[in-house]
Coordinates of N, CA and C in Angstrom, one line a residue:
Chain A
X1 N -13.5 -2.0 -10.1 CA -13.1 -2.7 -8.9 C -12.1 -1.8 -8.1
X2 N -12.4 -1.6 -6.8 CA -11.5 -0.8 -6.0 C -10.2 -1.6 -5.8
X3 N -9.1 -0.8 -5.7 CA -7.8 -1.4 -5.5 C -7.5 -1.6 -4.1
X4 N -6.2 -1.9 -3.8 CA -5.7 -2.1 -2.4 C -5.5 -0.7 -1.9
X5 N -6.1 -0.4 -0.7 CA -5.9 0.9 -0.1 C -5.0 0.8 1.1
X6 N -4.1 1.8 1.1 CA -3.1 1.9 2.2 C -3.1 3.3 2.8
X7 N -2.9 3.4 4.1 CA -2.7 4.7 4.7 C -1.8 4.6 5.9
X8 N -1.1 5.7 6.3 CA -1.0 6.9 5.5 C -0.1 6.7 4.3
X9 N 0.0 7.8 3.4 CA 0.9 7.7 2.3 C 2.3 8.0 2.7
X10 N 2.5 8.9 3.7 CA 3.8 9.3 4.1 C 3.8 9.4 5.7
X11 N 4.9 9.1 6.3 CA 5.0 9.2 7.7 C 6.5 9.5 8.1
X12 N 6.7 10.5 8.9 CA 8.0 10.8 9.4 C 8.0 10.7 10.9
X13 N 8.8 9.9 11.5 CA 8.9 9.8 12.9 C 10.3 9.8 13.4
X14 N 10.5 10.0 14.7 CA 11.8 9.9 15.3 C 12.1 8.5 15.7
X15 N 13.4 8.2 15.7 CA 13.7 6.8 16.2 C 13.2 6.6 17.6
X16 N 12.9 5.4 17.8 CA 12.3 4.9 19.1 C 10.8 5.2 19.2
X17 N 10.2 5.9 18.3 CA 8.8 6.1 18.3 C 8.1 4.9 17.7
X18 N 6.8 4.8 17.8 CA 6.1 3.8 17.2 C 5.2 4.3 16.1
X19 N 4.9 3.4 15.2 CA 4.1 3.8 14.0 C 3.2 2.6 13.5
X20 N 2.1 2.9 12.9 CA 1.2 1.8 12.4 C 0.8 2.2 11.0
X21 N 0.7 1.1 10.2 CA 0.2 1.3 8.8 C -1.0 0.4 8.7
X22 N -1.9 0.9 7.8 CA -3.2 0.2 7.6 C -3.3 -0.2 6.1
X23 N -3.9 -1.4 5.9 CA -4.1 -1.9 4.6 C -5.5 -2.5 4.4
X24 N -6.2 -2.1 3.4 CA -7.5 -2.7 3.1 C -7.4 -3.4 1.7
X25 N -7.4 -4.7 1.7 CA -7.2 -5.4 0.4 C -8.4 -5.3 -0.5
X26 N -8.2 -5.8 -1.7 CA -9.3 -6.0 -2.6 C -10.3 -6.9 -2.0
X27 N -11.6 -6.6 -2.1 CA -12.7 -7.4 -1.6 C -12.6 -8.8 -2.1
X28 N -12.6 -9.8 -1.2 CA -12.6 -11.2 -1.6 C -11.2 -11.8 -1.7
X29 N -10.2 -11.0 -1.6 CA -8.8 -11.6 -1.7 C -8.4 -12.2 -0.3
X30 N -8.2 -13.5 -0.3 CA -7.9 -14.2 0.9 C -6.4 -13.9 1.4
X31 N -5.5 -13.7 0.4 CA -4.1 -13.6 0.8 C -3.7 -12.1 0.8
X32 N -3.0 -11.8 1.9 CA -2.5 -10.4 2.1 C -1.0 -10.5 2.4
X33 N -0.3 -9.6 1.8 CA 1.2 -9.6 2.0 C 1.6 -8.2 2.5
X34 N 2.5 -8.1 3.4 CA 3.2 -6.9 3.7 C 4.7 -7.0 3.2
X35 N 5.1 -6.0 2.4 CA 6.5 -6.0 2.0 C 7.2 -4.7 2.5
X36 N 8.5 -4.8 2.7 CA 9.3 -3.7 3.0 C 10.3 -3.5 1.8
X37 N 10.3 -2.3 1.2 CA 11.1 -2.0 0.1 C 12.1 -0.8 0.5
X38 N 13.3 -1.1 0.7 CA 14.3 -0.1 1.0 C 14.8 0.4 -0.4
X39 N 15.2 1.7 -0.4 CA 15.6 2.4 -1.6 C 16.7 1.6 -2.3
X40 N 16.4 1.3 -3.6 CA 17.4 0.6 -4.4 C 17.3 -0.9 -4.4
X41 N 16.3 -1.4 -3.6 CA 16.2 -2.9 -3.5 C 14.8 -3.3 -3.9
X42 N 14.6 -4.6 -4.1 CA 13.3 -5.1 -4.4 C 12.5 -5.3 -3.1
X43 N 11.2 -5.5 -3.3 CA 10.4 -5.7 -2.1 C 10.8 -7.0 -1.3
X44 N 10.8 -6.9 0.0 CA 11.2 -8.0 0.8 C 9.9 -8.4 1.6
X45 N 9.5 -9.6 1.5 CA 8.3 -10.1 2.2 C 8.5 -10.1 3.7
X46 N 7.6 -9.4 4.4 CA 7.6 -9.4 5.9 C 6.7 -10.4 6.4
X47 N 5.5 -10.4 5.9 CA 4.5 -11.3 6.5 C 3.4 -11.6 5.4
X48 N 2.9 -12.8 5.5 CA 1.8 -13.2 4.5 C 0.7 -13.8 5.4
X49 N -0.5 -13.3 5.1 CA -1.7 -13.8 5.8 C -2.5 -14.6 4.7
X50 N -3.2 -15.6 5.2 CA -4.3 -16.2 4.4 C -5.5 -16.2 5.3
X51 N -6.5 -15.4 4.8 CA -7.6 -15.1 5.7 C -7.0 -14.4 6.9
X52 N -7.3 -14.8 8.1 CA -6.8 -14.1 9.3 C -5.6 -14.9 9.9
X53 N -5.1 -15.9 9.2 CA -4.0 -16.7 9.7 C -2.7 -16.4 9.1
X54 N -1.6 -16.4 9.8 CA -0.3 -16.1 9.3 C 0.3 -17.4 8.6
X55 N 0.7 -17.2 7.3 CA 1.3 -18.2 6.5 C 2.8 -18.2 6.6
X56 N 3.4 -17.0 6.6 CA 4.8 -16.9 6.6 C 5.2 -15.6 7.3
X57 N 5.9 -15.6 8.4 CA 6.4 -14.4 9.0 C 7.9 -14.6 9.3
X58 N 8.5 -15.4 8.6 CA 9.9 -15.8 8.9 C 10.9 -14.6 8.7
X59 N 10.5 -13.6 8.0 CA 11.4 -12.4 7.8 C 10.9 -11.2 8.6
X60 N 10.0 -11.4 9.4 CA 9.5 -10.2 10.2 C 10.3 -10.1 11.5
X61 N 10.9 -8.9 11.7 CA 11.7 -8.7 12.9 C 10.8 -8.6 14.1
X62 N 10.5 -9.7 14.7 CA 9.4 -9.8 15.7 C 9.7 -9.1 17.0
X63 N 10.9 -8.7 17.2 CA 11.2 -7.9 18.4 C 10.6 -6.5 18.3
X64 N 10.4 -6.0 17.1 CA 9.9 -4.7 16.9 C 8.7 -4.5 16.0
X65 N 8.5 -5.5 15.1 CA 7.4 -5.5 14.2 C 6.3 -6.4 14.6
X66 N 5.1 -6.0 14.4 CA 3.9 -6.9 14.6 C 2.9 -6.6 13.5
X67 N 2.1 -7.6 13.2 CA 1.0 -7.4 12.2 C -0.2 -8.2 12.6
X68 N -1.3 -7.8 12.2 CA -2.5 -8.6 12.5 C -3.5 -8.3 11.3
X69 N -4.4 -9.3 11.2 CA -5.4 -9.1 10.1 C -6.7 -9.6 10.8
X70 N -7.4 -8.6 11.2 CA -8.7 -8.9 12.0 C -9.8 -9.4 11.0
X71 N -10.5 -10.4 11.3 CA -11.6 -10.9 10.5 C -11.2 -11.2 9.1
X72 N -10.0 -11.4 8.8 CA -9.5 -11.8 7.5 C -9.7 -10.7 6.4
X73 N -9.8 -9.4 6.9 CA -10.0 -8.3 5.9 C -8.9 -7.3 6.0
X74 N -9.1 -6.2 6.8 CA -8.1 -5.2 6.9 C -6.9 -5.8 7.7
X75 N -5.8 -5.1 7.5 CA -4.6 -5.5 8.3 C -3.8 -4.2 8.7
X76 N -3.1 -4.4 9.9 CA -2.3 -3.3 10.3 C -0.9 -3.9 10.6
X77 N 0.1 -3.1 10.3 CA 1.5 -3.4 10.5 C 2.0 -2.3 11.5
X78 N 2.7 -2.8 12.6 CA 3.2 -1.8 13.6 C 4.7 -2.0 13.8
X79 N 5.3 -0.9 14.0 CA 6.7 -0.9 14.3 C 6.9 -0.2 15.7
X80 N 7.5 -0.9 16.6 CA 7.7 -0.3 18.0 C 8.9 -0.9 18.7
X81 N 9.9 -0.3 18.9 CA 10.3 1.1 18.5 C 11.0 1.1 17.2
X82 N 10.8 2.2 16.5 CA 11.4 2.3 15.1 C 12.9 2.6 15.2
X83 N 13.6 2.1 14.2 CA 15.0 2.4 14.1 C 15.3 3.1 12.7
X84 N 16.4 3.7 12.6 CA 16.7 4.5 11.4 C 16.6 3.5 10.2
X85 N 17.1 2.3 10.3 CA 17.1 1.4 9.2 C 15.7 0.9 8.7
X86 N 14.7 1.3 9.5 CA 13.3 0.9 9.1 C 12.8 1.9 8.0
X87 N 13.5 2.9 7.7 CA 13.1 3.9 6.7 C 13.0 3.1 5.3
X88 N 11.8 3.1 4.8 CA 11.5 2.3 3.6 C 10.1 2.6 3.1
X89 N 9.7 2.0 2.0 CA 8.3 2.0 1.6 C 7.7 0.7 2.0
X90 N 6.6 0.8 2.7 CA 5.9 -0.5 3.1 C 4.7 -0.7 2.2
X91 N 4.8 -1.8 1.5 CA 3.8 -2.1 0.4 C 2.9 -3.2 0.9
X92 N 1.6 -3.0 0.7 CA 0.6 -4.1 1.0 C 0.1 -4.6 -0.3
X93 N 0.0 -5.9 -0.4 CA -0.6 -6.5 -1.7 C -1.6 -7.6 -1.3
X94 N -2.5 -7.8 -2.2 CA -3.5 -8.9 -2.0 C -3.7 -9.7 -3.2
X95 N -4.2 -10.9 -3.0 CA -4.2 -11.9 -4.1 C -5.4 -12.8 -3.8
X96 N -6.2 -13.2 -4.8 CA -7.2 -14.2 -4.5 C -6.6 -15.6 -4.2
X97 N -7.4 -16.5 -3.7 CA -6.9 -17.8 -3.4 C -6.8 -18.7 -4.6
X98 N -7.2 -18.2 -5.7 CA -7.1 -19.0 -7.0 C -5.6 -19.2 -7.3
X99 N -5.2 -20.4 -7.7 CA -3.8 -20.6 -8.0 C -3.3 -19.8 -9.2
X100 N -2.1 -19.4 -9.1 CA -1.4 -18.7 -10.2 C -2.1 -17.5 -10.7
X101 N -2.3 -16.6 -9.8 CA -2.8 -15.3 -10.1 C -1.9 -14.2 -9.6
X102 N -1.9 -13.0 -10.2 CA -1.0 -12.0 -9.8 C -1.5 -11.4 -8.5
X103 N -0.5 -10.7 -7.8 CA -0.8 -9.9 -6.6 C -1.0 -8.5 -7.0
X104 N -1.9 -7.8 -6.3 CA -2.2 -6.4 -6.6 C -1.7 -5.6 -5.5
X105 N -1.0 -4.5 -5.8 CA -0.3 -3.7 -4.8 C -1.1 -2.4 -4.5
X106 N -1.0 -2.0 -3.2 CA -1.4 -0.6 -2.9 C -0.3 0.4 -3.2
X107 N -0.6 1.6 -3.0 CA 0.4 2.7 -3.3 C 1.5 2.8 -2.3
X108 N 1.4 2.1 -1.2 CA 2.5 2.1 -0.3 C 2.5 3.2 0.7
X109 N 3.3 3.0 1.8 CA 3.5 4.1 2.8 C 5.0 4.3 2.9
X110 N 5.4 5.6 2.6 CA 6.8 5.9 2.7 C 7.1 6.3 4.1
X111 N 7.9 5.5 4.8 CA 8.3 5.8 6.2 C 9.7 6.4 6.3
X112 N 9.9 7.5 6.9 CA 11.2 8.1 7.2 C 11.4 8.2 8.7
X113 N 12.5 7.5 9.2 CA 12.8 7.6 10.6 C 14.0 8.5 10.7
X114 N 13.9 9.5 11.6 CA 15.0 10.5 11.7 C 15.5 10.4 13.2
Chain B
X1 N 18.2 -21.3 0.6 CA 17.3 -20.1 0.7 C 16.9 -19.7 -0.8
X2 N 15.7 -19.4 -1.0 CA 15.2 -19.1 -2.3 C 15.8 -17.8 -2.8
X3 N 16.0 -17.7 -4.1 CA 16.8 -16.6 -4.6 C 16.2 -16.2 -6.0
X4 N 16.1 -14.9 -6.2 CA 15.7 -14.3 -7.5 C 16.7 -13.2 -7.8
X5 N 17.4 -13.4 -9.0 CA 18.4 -12.4 -9.3 C 18.1 -11.8 -10.7
X6 N 18.2 -10.5 -10.7 CA 17.9 -9.7 -11.9 C 19.2 -9.1 -12.4
X7 N 19.2 -9.0 -13.7 CA 20.4 -8.3 -14.3 C 19.9 -7.6 -15.6
X8 N 20.5 -6.5 -16.0 CA 21.4 -5.7 -15.2 C 20.6 -5.0 -14.1
X9 N 21.3 -4.4 -13.1 CA 20.6 -3.6 -12.1 C 20.2 -2.3 -12.6
X10 N 20.9 -1.8 -13.6 CA 20.5 -0.5 -14.2 C 20.9 -0.5 -15.7
X11 N 20.1 0.3 -16.4 CA 20.3 0.3 -17.9 C 19.8 1.7 -18.4
X12 N 20.7 2.3 -19.2 CA 20.3 3.6 -19.8 C 20.3 3.4 -21.3
X13 N 19.2 3.8 -22.0 CA 19.2 3.6 -23.4 C 18.5 4.9 -24.0
X14 N 18.5 5.0 -25.3 CA 17.8 6.1 -26.0 C 16.5 5.6 -26.6
X15 N 15.6 6.5 -26.7 CA 14.3 6.1 -27.3 C 14.5 5.4 -28.6
X16 N 13.7 4.3 -28.8 CA 13.8 3.6 -30.0 C 14.7 2.3 -29.9
X17 N 15.5 2.3 -28.9 CA 16.3 1.1 -28.6 C 15.5 -0.1 -28.2
X18 N 16.0 -1.3 -28.3 CA 15.4 -2.5 -27.8 C 16.2 -3.0 -26.6
X19 N 15.5 -3.3 -25.5 CA 16.2 -3.8 -24.3 C 15.8 -5.2 -23.9
X20 N 16.7 -5.9 -23.2 CA 16.4 -7.2 -22.7 C 16.7 -7.2 -21.2
X21 N 15.8 -7.6 -20.4 CA 16.0 -7.6 -19.0 C 16.0 -9.1 -18.6
X22 N 16.9 -9.5 -17.6 CA 17.0 -10.9 -17.3 C 16.6 -11.2 -15.8
X23 N 16.1 -12.4 -15.6 CA 15.7 -12.8 -14.3 C 16.0 -14.3 -14.2
X24 N 16.9 -14.6 -13.2 CA 17.2 -16.0 -12.9 C 16.7 -16.3 -11.5
X25 N 16.4 -17.6 -11.3 CA 15.8 -17.9 -10.0 C 16.2 -19.3 -9.5
X26 N 16.3 -19.4 -8.2 CA 16.5 -20.7 -7.6 C 15.5 -20.8 -6.4
X27 N 14.4 -21.5 -6.7 CA 13.4 -21.6 -5.6 C 12.8 -23.0 -5.6
X28 N 12.3 -23.4 -4.5 CA 11.6 -24.7 -4.4 C 10.2 -24.5 -4.6
X29 N 9.5 -25.5 -5.2 CA 8.1 -25.4 -5.4 C 7.7 -24.3 -6.3
X30 N 8.4 -24.1 -7.4 CA 8.1 -23.0 -8.4 C 6.7 -23.2 -8.9
X31 N 5.9 -22.1 -8.9 CA 4.6 -22.1 -9.5 C 4.5 -21.1 -10.7
X32 N 5.1 -19.9 -10.5 CA 4.9 -19.0 -11.6 C 6.0 -17.9 -11.5
X33 N 6.2 -17.2 -12.6 CA 7.1 -16.1 -12.6 C 6.4 -14.8 -13.1
X34 N 6.5 -13.7 -12.4 CA 5.7 -12.6 -12.7 C 6.7 -11.4 -12.9
X35 N 6.3 -10.5 -13.8 CA 7.0 -9.3 -14.1 C 6.1 -8.1 -13.7
X36 N 6.7 -7.2 -13.0 CA 6.0 -5.9 -12.6 C 6.8 -4.7 -13.0
X37 N 6.1 -3.6 -13.3 CA 6.7 -2.3 -13.6 C 6.4 -1.4 -12.4
X38 N 7.5 -0.8 -11.9 CA 7.3 0.1 -10.7 C 7.8 1.5 -11.1
X39 N 6.9 2.4 -11.2 CA 7.2 3.8 -11.5 C 7.4 4.7 -10.3
X40 N 6.4 4.7 -9.5 CA 6.5 5.5 -8.3 C 6.6 4.6 -7.1
X41 N 5.5 4.2 -6.6 CA 5.5 3.2 -5.4 C 4.9 1.9 -5.7
X42 N 3.7 1.9 -6.3 CA 3.0 0.6 -6.4 C 3.4 -0.1 -7.7
X43 N 4.0 -1.3 -7.5 CA 4.3 -2.1 -8.7 C 3.0 -2.5 -9.5
X44 N 3.0 -2.4 -10.8 CA 1.9 -2.8 -11.6 C 2.2 -4.0 -12.4
X45 N 1.2 -4.9 -12.5 CA 1.5 -6.2 -13.1 C 1.6 -6.1 -14.6
X46 N 2.6 -6.8 -15.1 CA 2.8 -6.9 -16.6 C 2.5 -8.3 -17.1
X47 N 3.2 -9.3 -16.6 CA 3.0 -10.7 -17.2 C 3.1 -11.7 -16.1
X48 N 2.4 -12.8 -16.3 CA 2.6 -14.0 -15.5 C 3.0 -15.2 -16.4
X49 N 4.0 -15.9 -16.1 CA 4.5 -17.0 -16.9 C 4.5 -18.3 -16.1
X50 N 4.0 -19.3 -16.6 CA 3.9 -20.6 -15.9 C 4.5 -21.7 -16.7
X51 N 4.5 -21.6 -18.0 CA 5.0 -22.7 -18.9 C 6.2 -22.2 -19.7
X52 N 7.1 -23.1 -19.9 CA 8.3 -22.8 -20.7 C 8.0 -22.6 -22.1
X53 N 8.7 -21.7 -22.7 CA 8.7 -21.5 -24.2 C 7.5 -20.8 -24.8
X54 N 6.6 -20.4 -24.0 CA 5.4 -19.7 -24.5 C 5.6 -18.2 -24.2
X55 N 5.7 -17.5 -25.3 CA 5.9 -16.0 -25.2 C 4.6 -15.3 -24.9
X56 N 4.7 -14.4 -23.9 CA 3.6 -13.5 -23.6 C 3.9 -12.2 -24.2
X57 N 2.9 -11.6 -24.9 CA 3.1 -10.3 -25.5 C 2.1 -9.3 -25.1
X58 N 2.5 -8.0 -24.9 CA 1.6 -6.9 -24.7 C 2.2 -5.7 -25.4
X59 N 1.7 -5.4 -26.5 CA 2.3 -4.2 -27.3 C 3.7 -4.4 -27.6
X60 N 4.5 -3.5 -27.0 CA 6.0 -3.6 -27.3 C 6.7 -4.5 -26.3
X61 N 6.0 -5.0 -25.3 CA 6.6 -5.8 -24.3 C 6.4 -7.3 -24.6
X62 N 7.4 -8.1 -24.3 CA 7.2 -9.5 -24.4 C 8.1 -10.2 -23.4
X63 N 7.7 -11.4 -23.0 CA 8.4 -12.2 -22.0 C 8.3 -13.7 -22.3
X64 N 9.3 -14.4 -21.9 CA 9.4 -15.8 -22.0 C 10.1 -16.4 -20.9
X65 N 9.7 -17.7 -20.6 CA 10.2 -18.4 -19.4 C 10.9 -19.7 -19.9
X66 N 12.1 -20.0 -19.3 CA 12.8 -21.2 -19.5 C 12.9 -22.0 -18.2
X67 N 12.0 -22.9 -17.9 CA 12.0 -23.6 -16.6 C 13.1 -24.6 -16.5
X68 N 13.7 -25.0 -17.6 CA 14.9 -25.9 -17.5 C 16.1 -25.2 -17.0
X69 N 16.3 -24.0 -17.6 CA 17.5 -23.2 -17.3 C 17.2 -22.2 -16.1
X70 N 16.0 -22.1 -15.7 CA 15.5 -21.3 -14.6 C 15.8 -19.8 -14.8
X71 N 15.3 -19.3 -15.9 CA 15.4 -17.9 -16.1 C 14.2 -17.4 -17.0
X72 N 14.1 -16.1 -17.0 CA 13.1 -15.4 -17.8 C 13.7 -14.2 -18.4
X73 N 13.2 -13.7 -19.5 CA 13.6 -12.4 -20.1 C 12.4 -11.6 -20.4
X74 N 12.6 -10.3 -20.2 CA 11.6 -9.3 -20.6 C 12.2 -8.4 -21.7
X75 N 11.5 -8.4 -22.8 CA 12.0 -7.6 -23.9 C 11.1 -6.4 -24.1
X76 N 11.7 -5.2 -24.3 CA 10.9 -4.0 -24.7 C 11.5 -3.5 -26.0
X77 N 10.7 -3.4 -27.0 CA 11.2 -2.9 -28.3 C 10.7 -1.5 -28.5
X78 N 11.5 -0.7 -29.3 CA 11.1 0.7 -29.6 C 10.8 1.4 -28.3
X79 N 11.8 1.4 -27.4 CA 11.5 2.0 -26.1 C 11.1 3.5 -26.2
X80 N 10.3 3.9 -25.2 CA 9.9 5.3 -25.1 C 10.2 5.8 -23.7
X81 N 10.2 7.1 -23.6 CA 10.6 7.7 -22.2 C 9.6 7.2 -21.2
X82 N 8.4 6.9 -21.5 CA 7.4 6.4 -20.6 C 7.7 5.0 -20.1
X83 N 8.7 4.3 -20.7 CA 9.1 3.0 -20.2 C 10.1 3.1 -19.1
X84 N 10.6 4.3 -18.8 CA 11.5 4.5 -17.7 C 10.8 4.1 -16.4
X85 N 11.4 3.1 -15.7 CA 10.8 2.6 -14.4 C 11.8 1.5 -13.9
X86 N 11.4 1.0 -12.8 CA 12.1 -0.2 -12.2 C 11.2 -1.4 -12.6
X87 N 11.9 -2.4 -13.2 CA 11.1 -3.6 -13.6 C 11.5 -4.7 -12.6
X88 N 10.5 -5.3 -12.0 CA 10.7 -6.3 -10.9 C 10.3 -7.6 -11.4
X89 N 11.1 -8.6 -11.1 CA 10.7 -10.0 -11.4 C 10.4 -10.7 -10.0
X90 N 9.3 -11.4 -10.0 CA 8.9 -12.1 -8.8 C 8.6 -13.6 -9.1
X91 N 8.9 -14.4 -8.2 CA 8.6 -15.9 -8.4 C 7.6 -16.3 -7.3
X92 N 6.6 -17.0 -7.8 CA 5.6 -17.5 -6.9 C 5.8 -18.9 -6.5
X93 N 5.8 -19.2 -5.2 CA 5.9 -20.6 -4.8 C 4.9 -20.8 -3.7
X94 N 4.0 -21.7 -3.9 CA 3.0 -22.1 -2.9 C 2.4 -20.9 -2.2
X95 N 2.0 -19.9 -3.0 CA 1.3 -18.7 -2.5 C 2.3 -17.6 -2.1
X96 N 3.5 -17.9 -1.9 CA 4.5 -16.8 -1.6 C 5.0 -16.2 -2.9
X97 N 5.4 -14.9 -2.7 CA 6.0 -14.1 -3.9 C 7.3 -13.6 -3.4
X98 N 8.4 -14.0 -4.1 CA 9.7 -13.5 -3.8 C 10.2 -12.6 -4.9
X99 N 10.7 -11.4 -4.6 CA 11.1 -10.5 -5.6 C 12.6 -10.4 -5.7
X100 N 13.1 -10.1 -7.0 CA 14.4 -9.7 -7.2 C 14.6 -8.2 -6.9
X101 N 15.9 -7.7 -7.0 CA 16.1 -6.3 -6.7 C 15.6 -5.3 -7.8
X102 N 15.3 -5.8 -8.9 CA 14.8 -5.0 -10.0 C 15.9 -4.5 -10.9
X103 N 15.4 -4.0 -12.1 CA 16.3 -3.4 -13.1 C 15.8 -2.0 -13.3
X104 N 16.6 -1.0 -13.0 CA 16.2 0.4 -13.2 C 16.5 0.8 -14.7
X105 N 15.5 1.0 -15.5 CA 15.6 1.3 -16.9 C 15.3 2.8 -17.0
X106 N 16.3 3.5 -17.7 CA 16.1 4.9 -18.0 C 16.2 5.1 -19.5
X107 N 15.2 5.7 -20.1 CA 15.1 5.9 -21.5 C 15.2 7.4 -21.8
X108 N 16.3 7.8 -22.5 CA 16.5 9.2 -22.8 C 15.9 9.5 -24.1
X109 N 15.3 10.7 -24.2 CA 14.7 11.1 -25.5 C 15.7 11.3 -26.6

């Protein structure tokens, strides 16, 4: 079974630039999460989709972050404009709709804002 | 606000030692507690616990949940250098997953 695919693996941008991350979840997984993990901290949930609808985006800084999940499959997360404090690993995870199952994570994208 | 707290934040041991990692939580609509191991970037799944008092085991790792006292422990016996990683505790509530800060475990040879 193919895992969660993310790209790019690494990205370095200057502050005020924009950046986009892509995630392809495991086939058939209805739930998709984007997490931000700053060095030394646990993953922080940014947004959760169920199919192509947003379930929870309460911690997404909506003035600069946006995310979409077209057709309930792939998802993109965008930051515009980036700030230095956005430097982090962005993790995508997916989970089937069956109750009480684990989430599967992609390899993440390490973003450095200089 | 939902909260997941792990302790200690870091731990250094020698090969062969036994370690216990702690996770306490305060969440509404608790459904499950999960342990993940994070070595590079992608957390990998270890255990899911939903019922109190039932130990889950996988080799040298074991975990148990106490839903009355709202905590879980992860035990690793006979530690090896390959156990060095960040161990993350996550709590599932109505489809959401909230993570603690993790415990950084370093095992010296």
